[in-house]
Amino acid sequence: MTTLKDSIKVEVKTEYIEDQSSPSEDRYLFRYTITIINLGEKSVTLKSRYWSITDANNHNSEVRGEGVVGETPTIEPDSAYQYTSGTVLETPIGIMQGCYTMITSEGESFEAEIPAFRLAMPGLLH
């Protein structure tokens, strides 16, 4: 039997935004597109998010808030929700990870993990 936690799959694509970044000012802008896939049998609503963002200087910032991009989407079984957002780092590489607090249509609350993913300026890593 699949647990509620395991019923949500999170996929991430990242992009460095060169024209809005300024390396001479330690400003590196990254865009990330998240796809949240409901593999379970119940509708779930994304209530809140938590992010831990760490740059190459080991500076960590945490972000908590309701929903994502101003929405608290309900994701039906066998469907997905996608959104794009961004973050600014002081270094050309960093890591983001976190979780979404979800609630089922029956009122069961659980956390869906967002696996760690790398933000990196192209050509930095070989």
Short mmCIF file of C-alpha atoms in Angstrom, two decimals, residues 5-120:
data_model
loop_
_atom_site.label_atom_id
_atom_site.label_comp_id
_atom_site.label_asym_id
_atom_site.label_seq_id
_atom_site.Cartn_x
_atom_site.Cartn_y
_atom_site.Cartn_z
CA LYS A 5 3.77 10.77 1.48
CA ASP A 6 4.80 8.41 -1.33
CA SER A 7 1.78 9.32 -3.47
CA ILE A 8 3.32 12.68 -4.44
CA LYS A 9 6.23 12.87 -6.87
CA VAL A 10 8.07 16.17 -7.34
CA GLU A 11 10.10 16.87 -10.50
CA VAL A 12 12.29 19.96 -10.93
CA LYS A 13 13.90 21.72 -13.88
CA THR A 14 16.25 24.67 -13.26
CA GLU A 15 17.57 27.48 -15.41
CA TYR A 16 20.19 30.19 -14.82
CA ILE A 17 18.87 33.62 -15.85
CA GLU A 18 22.00 35.32 -17.17
CA ASP A 19 20.41 38.62 -18.27
CA GLN A 20 19.04 39.27 -14.76
CA SER A 21 22.17 38.15 -12.93
CA SER A 22 25.18 40.27 -12.01
CA PRO A 23 28.20 38.15 -11.00
CA SER A 24 30.24 41.29 -10.21
CA GLU A 25 27.62 42.09 -7.55
CA ASP A 26 27.32 38.47 -6.32
CA ARG A 27 23.79 38.21 -7.74
CA TYR A 28 22.85 34.97 -9.52
CA LEU A 29 19.20 34.51 -10.49
CA PHE A 30 17.76 31.05 -11.05
CA ARG A 31 14.35 29.95 -12.29
CA TYR A 32 12.91 26.60 -11.31
CA THR A 33 9.89 24.81 -12.71
CA ILE A 34 8.25 22.31 -10.39
CA THR A 35 5.86 19.56 -11.43
CA ILE A 36 3.89 17.96 -8.59
CA ILE A 37 2.41 14.62 -9.64
CA ASN A 38 -0.35 12.94 -7.64
CA LEU A 39 0.20 9.18 -7.98
CA GLY A 40 -2.29 8.42 -5.21
CA GLU A 41 -5.99 7.68 -5.08
CA LYS A 42 -7.09 10.85 -3.25
CA SER A 43 -7.29 14.50 -4.27
CA VAL A 44 -4.74 16.61 -2.41
CA THR A 45 -4.49 20.35 -1.84
CA LEU A 46 -1.13 22.06 -1.43
CA LYS A 47 -1.51 24.23 1.67
CA SER A 48 2.01 25.52 2.35
CA ARG A 49 5.65 25.25 1.38
CA TYR A 50 9.01 25.16 3.12
CA TRP A 51 12.33 25.74 1.36
CA SER A 52 15.90 25.46 2.61
CA ILE A 53 18.25 27.27 0.22
CA THR A 54 22.03 26.95 0.66
CA ASP A 55 24.65 28.72 -1.47
CA ALA A 56 28.31 27.78 -2.00
CA ASN A 57 29.34 29.93 0.99
CA ASN A 58 27.13 27.66 3.14
CA HIS A 59 24.75 30.58 3.72
CA ASN A 60 21.32 29.09 4.37
CA SER A 61 17.98 30.81 4.10
CA GLU A 62 14.57 29.36 4.85
CA VAL A 63 11.31 30.27 3.17
CA ARG A 64 7.88 29.34 4.52
CA GLY A 65 4.53 30.40 3.19
CA GLU A 66 1.05 29.55 2.08
CA GLY A 67 0.66 27.74 -1.22
CA VAL A 68 2.91 28.40 -4.19
CA VAL A 69 2.94 31.43 -6.51
CA GLY A 70 -0.21 32.74 -4.83
CA GLU A 71 -2.18 29.53 -5.28
CA THR A 72 -3.22 26.56 -3.13
CA PRO A 73 -3.89 24.08 -5.94
CA THR A 74 -5.90 20.89 -5.61
CA ILE A 75 -4.32 18.04 -7.54
CA GLU A 76 -6.60 15.20 -8.56
CA PRO A 77 -5.40 11.56 -8.66
CA ASP A 78 -3.30 10.74 -11.74
CA SER A 79 -2.81 14.42 -12.58
CA ALA A 80 -0.16 17.07 -12.05
CA TYR A 81 0.28 20.73 -11.20
CA GLN A 82 3.18 22.79 -12.55
CA TYR A 83 4.49 26.21 -11.59
CA THR A 84 7.59 28.33 -12.11
CA SER A 85 9.31 30.53 -9.55
CA GLY A 86 12.81 31.78 -8.85
CA THR A 87 15.47 32.62 -6.32
CA VAL A 88 18.60 34.75 -6.09
CA LEU A 89 21.89 33.40 -4.74
CA GLU A 90 25.10 35.21 -3.82
CA THR A 91 27.16 32.41 -5.42
CA PRO A 92 26.96 30.73 -8.87
CA ILE A 93 25.93 27.41 -7.34
CA GLY A 94 23.59 26.31 -4.59
CA ILE A 95 21.11 23.70 -3.41
CA MET A 96 17.39 23.90 -2.67
CA GLN A 97 15.22 21.35 -0.88
CA GLY A 98 12.10 21.35 1.22
CA CYS A 99 8.57 20.07 1.52
CA TYR A 100 4.95 20.85 0.76
CA THR A 101 2.27 20.47 3.39
CA MET A 102 -0.64 18.74 1.69
CA ILE A 103 -4.14 17.87 2.85
CA THR A 104 -6.41 15.22 1.36
CA SER A 105 -10.08 15.71 0.57
CA GLU A 106 -10.75 13.73 3.77
CA GLY A 107 -8.71 16.20 5.85
CA GLU A 108 -5.57 14.08 6.30
CA SER A 109 -2.47 16.28 6.47
CA PHE A 110 1.00 15.13 5.37
CA GLU A 111 4.30 16.47 4.09
CA ALA A 112 5.51 15.74 0.57
CA GLU A 113 9.28 15.95 0.31
CA ILE A 114 10.95 18.11 -2.33
CA PRO A 115 14.25 16.30 -3.00
CA ALA A 116 17.41 18.43 -3.04
CA PHE A 117 18.24 19.93 -6.42
CA ARG A 118 21.18 21.96 -7.64
CA LEU A 119 21.14 25.49 -8.99
CA ALA A 120 24.27 26.10 -11.07
#
